[in-house]
Amino acid sequence: MKLAIGNDHTAVEMKNEIMAHLEAKGIEVVNVGVDTLESCHYPVSGYKVAKMVAAGEVDGGVLICGTGVGISLAANKVKGIRACVCSEPYSARLSKQHNNSNIIAFGARVIGIETAKDIVDAWVGAEFEGGRHQVRVDMLGEIEETQALAAAEE
Ligand code: RB5
């Protein structure tokens, strides 16, 4: 498995710890985030990771900013991205099983490193279940593609 990781200045230490954690599990991690504490703009890393995921260059992405909110919003502007910000592992696991999330995000100012590790472990270890969930994920794609949803007109 190969993942891309991105972060802003609030999350350099957590990014490094999560990279080491993933690499220790045999996962290749491409770091496109920042490595200094100088204030920067979270959309840049969110966009970079999202483009790599959307292009199929990596199997998924991890994004970390202060809250996980801004960086996931940026990623979700890229077509084909389902980035989910989570503060606990249950939602992270379900985001893959039910929503086929392709990026997991969290906040370095919100959770501690052990919870962050639990979140990535839950997410990496989960599989999309398809079936009725595929229908709903397809609807997300329909909204993205057409700015409309046929099922909402019924
Ligand atoms: C940076 O101050 C902060 O706004 C950013 O890390 C993130 O939390 C935005 O959503």
Short mmCIF file of N, CA and C and ligand atoms in Angstrom, two decimals:
data_model
loop_
_atom_site.label_atom_id
_atom_site.label_comp_id
_atom_site.label_asym_id
_atom_site.label_seq_id
_atom_site.Cartn_x
_atom_site.Cartn_y
_atom_site.Cartn_z
N MET A 1 0.85 -1.20 0.00
CA MET A 1 0.00 0.00 0.00
C MET A 1 0.88 1.24 0.00
N LYS A 2 0.43 2.25 -0.76
CA LYS A 2 1.18 3.51 -0.84
C LYS A 2 0.22 4.66 -0.55
N LEU A 3 0.57 5.50 0.40
CA LEU A 3 -0.29 6.63 0.78
C LEU A 3 0.47 7.93 0.59
N ALA A 4 -0.27 9.01 0.32
CA ALA A 4 0.31 10.36 0.36
C ALA A 4 -0.12 11.01 1.66
N ILE A 5 0.76 11.83 2.22
CA ILE A 5 0.42 12.54 3.46
C ILE A 5 0.73 14.02 3.28
N GLY A 6 -0.14 14.86 3.84
CA GLY A 6 0.05 16.31 3.75
C GLY A 6 -0.39 16.97 5.03
N ASN A 7 0.16 18.14 5.29
CA ASN A 7 -0.11 18.84 6.55
C ASN A 7 0.20 20.32 6.41
N ASP A 8 -0.27 21.10 7.38
CA ASP A 8 0.19 22.50 7.46
C ASP A 8 1.13 22.64 8.65
N HIS A 9 1.43 23.88 9.00
CA HIS A 9 2.43 24.15 10.04
C HIS A 9 2.01 23.69 11.44
N THR A 10 0.71 23.47 11.65
CA THR A 10 0.24 23.05 12.98
C THR A 10 0.51 21.57 13.24
N ALA A 11 0.89 20.84 12.21
CA ALA A 11 0.84 19.38 12.31
C ALA A 11 2.14 18.70 11.86
N VAL A 12 3.25 19.42 11.92
CA VAL A 12 4.52 18.83 11.46
C VAL A 12 4.91 17.63 12.33
N GLU A 13 4.85 17.82 13.64
CA GLU A 13 5.25 16.73 14.54
C GLU A 13 4.32 15.53 14.40
N MET A 14 3.01 15.80 14.37
CA MET A 14 2.06 14.67 14.24
C MET A 14 2.25 13.99 12.90
N LYS A 15 2.46 14.75 11.84
CA LYS A 15 2.70 14.15 10.51
C LYS A 15 3.89 13.20 10.55
N ASN A 16 4.99 13.66 11.18
CA ASN A 16 6.19 12.82 11.25
C ASN A 16 5.93 11.54 12.03
N GLU A 17 5.18 11.66 13.11
CA GLU A 17 4.89 10.46 13.92
C GLU A 17 3.97 9.50 13.18
N ILE A 18 3.01 10.04 12.45
CA ILE A 18 2.08 9.19 11.69
C ILE A 18 2.82 8.53 10.52
N MET A 19 3.71 9.27 9.88
CA MET A 19 4.51 8.65 8.81
C MET A 19 5.32 7.48 9.34
N ALA A 20 6.00 7.69 10.47
CA ALA A 20 6.82 6.61 11.05
C ALA A 20 5.93 5.43 11.43
N HIS A 21 4.76 5.72 11.95
CA HIS A 21 3.83 4.66 12.35
C HIS A 21 3.39 3.84 11.13
N LEU A 22 3.06 4.51 10.06
CA LEU A 22 2.61 3.81 8.85
C LEU A 22 3.77 3.03 8.22
N GLU A 23 4.94 3.63 8.17
CA GLU A 23 6.10 2.96 7.57
C GLU A 23 6.48 1.71 8.37
N ALA A 24 6.30 1.78 9.68
CA ALA A 24 6.60 0.60 10.52
C ALA A 24 5.65 -0.55 10.20
N LYS A 25 4.50 -0.23 9.62
CA LYS A 25 3.54 -1.27 9.22
C LYS A 25 3.78 -1.72 7.78
N GLY A 26 4.84 -1.23 7.16
CA GLY A 26 5.16 -1.63 5.80
C GLY A 26 4.45 -0.83 4.73
N ILE A 27 3.86 0.29 5.11
CA ILE A 27 3.14 1.15 4.15
C ILE A 27 4.10 2.23 3.65
N GLU A 28 4.16 2.39 2.33
CA GLU A 28 4.99 3.45 1.75
C GLU A 28 4.23 4.77 1.87
N VAL A 29 4.93 5.81 2.30
CA VAL A 29 4.27 7.11 2.51
C VAL A 29 5.02 8.19 1.74
N VAL A 30 4.28 8.93 0.90
CA VAL A 30 4.86 10.04 0.15
C VAL A 30 4.48 11.33 0.87
N ASN A 31 5.47 12.06 1.33
CA ASN A 31 5.24 13.29 2.10
C ASN A 31 5.20 14.49 1.17
N VAL A 32 4.03 15.11 1.02
CA VAL A 32 3.93 16.33 0.21
C VAL A 32 3.57 17.52 1.09
N GLY A 33 3.62 17.31 2.42
CA GLY A 33 3.28 18.39 3.35
C GLY A 33 4.48 19.27 3.64
N VAL A 34 4.29 20.18 4.59
CA VAL A 34 5.38 21.09 4.97
C VAL A 34 6.17 20.47 6.12
N ASP A 35 7.43 20.88 6.23
CA ASP A 35 8.28 20.34 7.29
C ASP A 35 8.86 21.43 8.18
N THR A 36 8.31 22.64 8.06
CA THR A 36 8.73 23.73 8.95
C THR A 36 7.51 24.28 9.67
N LEU A 37 7.76 25.02 10.75
CA LEU A 37 6.67 25.58 11.56
C LEU A 37 6.22 26.95 11.07
N GLU A 38 6.77 27.38 9.97
CA GLU A 38 6.39 28.67 9.40
C GLU A 38 4.94 28.61 8.92
N SER A 39 4.16 29.64 9.26
CA SER A 39 2.74 29.64 8.92
C SER A 39 2.54 29.48 7.41
N CYS A 40 1.62 28.61 7.04
CA CYS A 40 1.39 28.34 5.61
C CYS A 40 -0.10 28.15 5.37
N HIS A 41 -0.47 27.86 4.15
CA HIS A 41 -1.88 27.78 3.76
C HIS A 41 -2.28 26.32 3.55
N TYR A 42 -3.20 25.83 4.38
CA TYR A 42 -3.57 24.41 4.35
C TYR A 42 -4.11 23.92 3.00
N PRO A 43 -4.75 24.77 2.15
CA PRO A 43 -5.25 24.21 0.89
C PRO A 43 -4.16 23.63 -0.01
N VAL A 44 -2.93 24.10 0.15
CA VAL A 44 -1.87 23.63 -0.75
C VAL A 44 -1.62 22.13 -0.54
N SER A 45 -1.44 21.72 0.71
CA SER A 45 -1.21 20.29 0.96
C SER A 45 -2.47 19.47 0.70
N GLY A 46 -3.63 20.04 1.02
CA GLY A 46 -4.88 19.32 0.75
C GLY A 46 -5.05 19.04 -0.73
N TYR A 47 -4.75 20.04 -1.53
CA TYR A 47 -4.85 19.90 -2.99
C TYR A 47 -3.83 18.89 -3.52
N LYS A 48 -2.59 19.00 -3.06
CA LYS A 48 -1.54 18.09 -3.57
C LYS A 48 -1.87 16.63 -3.30
N VAL A 49 -2.28 16.33 -2.08
CA VAL A 49 -2.62 14.95 -1.75
C VAL A 49 -3.83 14.50 -2.56
N ALA A 50 -4.83 15.36 -2.65
CA ALA A 50 -6.06 15.00 -3.37
C ALA A 50 -5.78 14.70 -4.83
N LYS A 51 -4.93 15.50 -5.47
CA LYS A 51 -4.62 15.26 -6.89
C LYS A 51 -3.91 13.92 -7.07
N MET A 52 -3.03 13.57 -6.15
CA MET A 52 -2.33 12.27 -6.25
C MET A 52 -3.31 11.12 -6.09
N VAL A 53 -4.24 11.27 -5.15
CA VAL A 53 -5.23 10.21 -4.94
C VAL A 53 -6.15 10.11 -6.15
N ALA A 54 -6.63 11.23 -6.64
CA ALA A 54 -7.56 11.23 -7.78
C ALA A 54 -6.90 10.66 -9.03
N ALA A 55 -5.59 10.88 -9.17
CA ALA A 55 -4.86 10.38 -10.35
C ALA A 55 -4.48 8.91 -10.21
N GLY A 56 -4.72 8.33 -9.04
CA GLY A 56 -4.37 6.92 -8.83
C GLY A 56 -2.89 6.70 -8.59
N GLU A 57 -2.16 7.77 -8.27
CA GLU A 57 -0.72 7.64 -8.00
C GLU A 57 -0.45 6.98 -6.65
N VAL A 58 -1.43 7.07 -5.76
CA VAL A 58 -1.34 6.45 -4.43
C VAL A 58 -2.69 5.80 -4.14
N ASP A 59 -2.69 4.94 -3.11
CA ASP A 59 -3.92 4.22 -2.77
C ASP A 59 -4.85 5.02 -1.86
N GLY A 60 -4.36 6.12 -1.31
CA GLY A 60 -5.18 6.94 -0.42
C GLY A 60 -4.32 8.04 0.16
N GLY A 61 -4.97 8.89 0.98
CA GLY A 61 -4.24 10.02 1.54
C GLY A 61 -4.57 10.26 3.00
N VAL A 62 -3.62 10.89 3.69
CA VAL A 62 -3.80 11.31 5.08
C VAL A 62 -3.51 12.81 5.13
N LEU A 63 -4.43 13.57 5.73
CA LEU A 63 -4.27 15.02 5.81
C LEU A 63 -4.43 15.48 7.25
N ILE A 64 -3.56 16.37 7.68
CA ILE A 64 -3.60 16.86 9.05
C ILE A 64 -3.38 18.38 9.05
N CYS A 65 -4.32 19.12 9.61
CA CYS A 65 -4.09 20.54 9.90
C CYS A 65 -4.49 20.75 11.37
N GLY A 66 -4.80 21.97 11.76
CA GLY A 66 -5.13 22.19 13.16
C GLY A 66 -6.37 21.42 13.58
N THR A 67 -7.41 21.52 12.76
CA THR A 67 -8.67 20.81 13.05
C THR A 67 -8.94 19.65 12.10
N GLY A 68 -8.26 19.60 10.97
CA GLY A 68 -8.58 18.65 9.90
C GLY A 68 -9.67 19.17 8.99
N VAL A 69 -10.29 20.29 9.38
CA VAL A 69 -11.44 20.78 8.62
C VAL A 69 -11.00 21.46 7.32
N GLY A 70 -10.16 22.48 7.43
CA GLY A 70 -9.79 23.23 6.23
C GLY A 70 -9.10 22.35 5.19
N ILE A 71 -8.21 21.50 5.63
CA ILE A 71 -7.42 20.69 4.70
C ILE A 71 -8.30 19.64 4.01
N SER A 72 -9.34 19.14 4.73
CA SER A 72 -10.26 18.18 4.09
C SER A 72 -11.22 18.90 3.15
N LEU A 73 -11.62 20.12 3.51
CA LEU A 73 -12.46 20.90 2.59
C LEU A 73 -11.73 21.14 1.28
N ALA A 74 -10.45 21.48 1.36
CA ALA A 74 -9.66 21.71 0.15
C ALA A 74 -9.62 20.44 -0.69
N ALA A 75 -9.32 19.31 -0.05
CA ALA A 75 -9.22 18.04 -0.78
C ALA A 75 -10.55 17.70 -1.45
N ASN A 76 -11.65 17.97 -0.78
CA ASN A 76 -12.96 17.59 -1.33
C ASN A 76 -13.38 18.44 -2.54
N LYS A 77 -12.62 19.49 -2.83
CA LYS A 77 -12.88 20.28 -4.05
C LYS A 77 -12.35 19.58 -5.30
N VAL A 78 -11.50 18.58 -5.10
CA VAL A 78 -10.94 17.85 -6.24
C VAL A 78 -11.89 16.71 -6.61
N LYS A 79 -12.18 16.60 -7.89
CA LYS A 79 -13.14 15.61 -8.38
C LYS A 79 -12.70 14.19 -8.00
N GLY A 80 -13.64 13.44 -7.47
CA GLY A 80 -13.37 12.05 -7.13
C GLY A 80 -12.89 11.84 -5.70
N ILE A 81 -12.73 12.95 -4.97
CA ILE A 81 -12.20 12.83 -3.60
C ILE A 81 -13.35 12.77 -2.59
N ARG A 82 -13.19 11.81 -1.66
CA ARG A 82 -14.07 11.72 -0.50
C ARG A 82 -13.16 11.74 0.72
N ALA A 83 -12.91 12.97 1.20
CA ALA A 83 -12.04 13.16 2.37
C ALA A 83 -12.92 13.33 3.60
N CYS A 84 -12.64 12.55 4.63
CA CYS A 84 -13.47 12.58 5.85
C CYS A 84 -12.61 12.97 7.04
N VAL A 85 -13.05 14.00 7.75
CA VAL A 85 -12.34 14.40 8.97
C VAL A 85 -12.96 13.66 10.16
N CYS A 86 -12.11 13.00 10.93
CA CYS A 86 -12.56 12.15 12.04
C CYS A 86 -11.74 12.43 13.29
N SER A 87 -12.39 12.31 14.43
CA SER A 87 -11.68 12.49 15.71
C SER A 87 -11.67 11.22 16.54
N GLU A 88 -12.18 10.14 15.97
CA GLU A 88 -12.13 8.84 16.65
C GLU A 88 -12.15 7.72 15.60
N PRO A 89 -11.67 6.52 15.97
CA PRO A 89 -11.50 5.46 14.98
C PRO A 89 -12.79 4.87 14.42
N TYR A 90 -13.89 4.92 15.17
CA TYR A 90 -15.14 4.32 14.66
C TYR A 90 -15.58 5.01 13.36
N SER A 91 -15.61 6.34 13.40
CA SER A 91 -16.01 7.07 12.18
C SER A 91 -15.02 6.86 11.06
N ALA A 92 -13.74 6.75 11.41
CA ALA A 92 -12.72 6.52 10.39
C ALA A 92 -12.97 5.19 9.68
N ARG A 93 -13.23 4.15 10.47
CA ARG A 93 -13.50 2.82 9.88
C ARG A 93 -14.75 2.85 9.00
N LEU A 94 -15.82 3.43 9.54
CA LEU A 94 -17.08 3.49 8.78
C LEU A 94 -16.95 4.38 7.55
N SER A 95 -16.08 5.38 7.60
CA SER A 95 -15.91 6.25 6.43
C SER A 95 -15.38 5.47 5.24
N LYS A 96 -14.61 4.41 5.52
CA LYS A 96 -14.12 3.54 4.44
C LYS A 96 -15.18 2.50 4.09
N GLN A 97 -15.74 1.84 5.11
CA GLN A 97 -16.68 0.74 4.86
C GLN A 97 -17.95 1.22 4.15
N HIS A 98 -18.47 2.37 4.53
CA HIS A 98 -19.75 2.83 3.99
C HIS A 98 -19.61 3.95 2.94
N ASN A 99 -18.63 4.83 3.13
CA ASN A 99 -18.52 6.01 2.27
C ASN A 99 -17.37 5.93 1.28
N ASN A 100 -16.62 4.83 1.35
CA ASN A 100 -15.45 4.64 0.47
C ASN A 100 -14.53 5.86 0.50
N SER A 101 -14.27 6.37 1.68
CA SER A 101 -13.38 7.53 1.80
C SER A 101 -12.01 7.18 1.21
N ASN A 102 -11.46 8.12 0.48
CA ASN A 102 -10.12 7.88 -0.07
C ASN A 102 -9.07 8.78 0.57
N ILE A 103 -9.53 9.66 1.45
CA ILE A 103 -8.59 10.44 2.28
C ILE A 103 -9.15 10.50 3.70
N ILE A 104 -8.28 10.30 4.68
CA ILE A 104 -8.67 10.47 6.08
C ILE A 104 -7.96 11.72 6.59
N ALA A 105 -8.70 12.52 7.35
CA ALA A 105 -8.13 13.78 7.88
C ALA A 105 -8.42 13.87 9.37
N PHE A 106 -7.55 14.58 10.08
CA PHE A 106 -7.79 14.83 11.50
C PHE A 106 -7.02 16.07 11.92
N GLY A 107 -7.29 16.51 13.16
CA GLY A 107 -6.74 17.77 13.63
C GLY A 107 -5.68 17.59 14.70
N ALA A 108 -4.50 18.15 14.44
CA ALA A 108 -3.40 18.05 15.41
C ALA A 108 -3.69 18.84 16.68
N ARG A 109 -4.62 19.83 16.59
CA ARG A 109 -4.99 20.61 17.77
C ARG A 109 -6.22 20.02 18.46
N VAL A 110 -6.73 18.93 17.91
CA VAL A 110 -7.98 18.35 18.41
C VAL A 110 -7.74 17.04 19.14
N ILE A 111 -6.90 16.18 18.55
CA ILE A 111 -6.69 14.84 19.12
C ILE A 111 -5.20 14.65 19.43
N GLY A 112 -4.91 13.67 20.26
CA GLY A 112 -3.53 13.31 20.59
C GLY A 112 -3.00 12.28 19.63
N ILE A 113 -1.70 12.03 19.74
CA ILE A 113 -1.04 11.15 18.78
C ILE A 113 -1.54 9.71 18.86
N GLU A 114 -1.89 9.22 20.05
CA GLU A 114 -2.35 7.83 20.12
C GLU A 114 -3.71 7.66 19.43
N THR A 115 -4.59 8.64 19.60
CA THR A 115 -5.87 8.58 18.89
C THR A 115 -5.64 8.71 17.39
N ALA A 116 -4.71 9.55 17.00
CA ALA A 116 -4.40 9.69 15.56
C ALA A 116 -3.91 8.35 14.98
N LYS A 117 -3.07 7.65 15.71
CA LYS A 117 -2.61 6.33 15.24
C LYS A 117 -3.78 5.35 15.16
N ASP A 118 -4.66 5.37 16.16
CA ASP A 118 -5.83 4.48 16.13
C ASP A 118 -6.71 4.79 14.92
N ILE A 119 -6.84 6.07 14.60
CA ILE A 119 -7.66 6.47 13.45
C ILE A 119 -7.06 5.94 12.15
N VAL A 120 -5.77 6.14 11.94
CA VAL A 120 -5.18 5.66 10.68
C VAL A 120 -5.20 4.13 10.62
N ASP A 121 -5.00 3.48 11.75
CA ASP A 121 -5.05 2.00 11.75
C ASP A 121 -6.45 1.51 11.37
N ALA A 122 -7.47 2.13 11.95
CA ALA A 122 -8.85 1.73 11.66
C ALA A 122 -9.17 1.96 10.18
N TRP A 123 -8.71 3.06 9.66
CA TRP A 123 -9.00 3.43 8.28
C TRP A 123 -8.23 2.54 7.29
N VAL A 124 -6.94 2.34 7.54
CA VAL A 124 -6.12 1.51 6.65
C VAL A 124 -6.63 0.06 6.66
N GLY A 125 -7.11 -0.40 7.80
CA GLY A 125 -7.53 -1.79 7.93
C GLY A 125 -8.93 -2.08 7.42
N ALA A 126 -9.67 -1.05 7.05
CA ALA A 126 -11.06 -1.24 6.63
C ALA A 126 -11.18 -1.37 5.11
N GLU A 127 -12.26 -2.02 4.68
CA GLU A 127 -12.55 -2.19 3.24
C GLU A 127 -13.92 -1.62 2.93
N PHE A 128 -14.08 -1.02 1.76
CA PHE A 128 -15.41 -0.57 1.32
C PHE A 128 -16.31 -1.78 1.14
N GLU A 129 -17.54 -1.69 1.64
CA GLU A 129 -18.44 -2.84 1.62
C GLU A 129 -19.30 -2.92 0.35
N GLY A 130 -19.35 -1.85 -0.44
CA GLY A 130 -20.14 -1.89 -1.67
C GLY A 130 -21.62 -2.09 -1.39
N GLY A 131 -22.32 -2.79 -2.31
CA GLY A 131 -23.74 -3.08 -2.13
C GLY A 131 -24.57 -1.81 -2.03
N ARG A 132 -25.43 -1.72 -0.99
CA ARG A 132 -26.29 -0.54 -0.85
C ARG A 132 -25.46 0.73 -0.68
N HIS A 133 -24.23 0.58 -0.16
CA HIS A 133 -23.37 1.76 0.03
C HIS A 133 -22.85 2.27 -1.31
N GLN A 134 -22.68 1.35 -2.27
CA GLN A 134 -22.22 1.79 -3.60
C GLN A 134 -23.25 2.73 -4.24
N VAL A 135 -24.53 2.40 -4.07
CA VAL A 135 -25.59 3.25 -4.63
C VAL A 135 -25.46 4.67 -4.09
N ARG A 136 -25.20 4.78 -2.81
CA ARG A 136 -25.13 6.10 -2.16
C ARG A 136 -23.85 6.85 -2.55
N VAL A 137 -22.74 6.11 -2.64
CA VAL A 137 -21.50 6.75 -3.07
C VAL A 137 -21.63 7.21 -4.52
N ASP A 138 -22.34 6.42 -5.35
CA ASP A 138 -22.59 6.84 -6.73
C ASP A 138 -23.38 8.14 -6.77
N MET A 139 -24.30 8.31 -5.81
CA MET A 139 -25.06 9.57 -5.75
C MET A 139 -24.15 10.76 -5.46
N LEU A 140 -23.15 10.54 -4.62
CA LEU A 140 -22.19 11.62 -4.36
C LEU A 140 -21.50 12.02 -5.66
N GLY A 141 -21.14 11.01 -6.44
CA GLY A 141 -20.50 11.28 -7.72
C GLY A 141 -21.44 12.00 -8.68
N GLU A 142 -22.72 11.61 -8.63
CA GLU A 142 -23.70 12.26 -9.52
C GLU A 142 -23.82 13.75 -9.17
N ILE A 143 -23.87 14.06 -7.89
CA ILE A 143 -23.94 15.47 -7.48
C ILE A 143 -22.71 16.22 -7.97
N GLU A 144 -21.55 15.58 -7.79
CA GLU A 144 -20.29 16.21 -8.18
C GLU A 144 -20.25 16.47 -9.69
N GLU A 145 -20.71 15.48 -10.47
CA GLU A 145 -20.65 15.58 -11.93
C GLU A 145 -21.66 16.55 -12.50
N THR A 146 -22.87 16.53 -11.94
CA THR A 146 -23.99 17.21 -12.61
C THR A 146 -24.56 18.38 -11.82
N GLN A 147 -24.15 18.53 -10.55
CA GLN A 147 -24.76 19.53 -9.66
C GLN A 147 -26.27 19.31 -9.56
N ALA A 148 -26.66 18.06 -9.70
CA ALA A 148 -28.06 17.66 -9.58
C ALA A 148 -28.08 16.24 -9.05
N LEU A 149 -29.29 15.80 -8.58
CA LEU A 149 -29.43 14.44 -8.07
C LEU A 149 -30.83 13.96 -8.44
N ALA A 150 -30.88 13.00 -9.37
CA ALA A 150 -32.17 12.53 -9.87
C ALA A 150 -33.07 12.04 -8.73
N ALA A 151 -32.48 11.34 -7.76
CA ALA A 151 -33.28 10.77 -6.66
C ALA A 151 -33.97 11.85 -5.82
N ALA A 152 -33.45 13.04 -5.83
CA ALA A 152 -34.04 14.13 -5.05
C ALA A 152 -35.23 14.74 -5.76
N GLU A 153 -35.41 14.41 -7.02
CA GLU A 153 -36.54 14.94 -7.81
C GLU A 153 -37.74 14.01 -7.76
N GLU A 154 -37.55 12.78 -7.24
CA GLU A 154 -38.63 11.78 -7.28
C GLU A 154 -39.74 12.13 -6.31
C1 RB5 B 1 -4.23 27.30 11.14
O1 RB5 B 1 -4.24 28.30 12.08
C2 RB5 B 1 -5.57 26.59 11.12
O2 RB5 B 1 -6.56 27.45 10.68
C3 RB5 B 1 -5.53 25.34 10.25
O3 RB5 B 1 -4.53 24.49 10.70
C4 RB5 B 1 -6.80 24.50 10.20
O4 RB5 B 1 -7.24 24.20 11.48
C5 RB5 B 1 -7.86 25.00 9.32
O5 RB5 B 1 -8.91 24.38 9.14
#
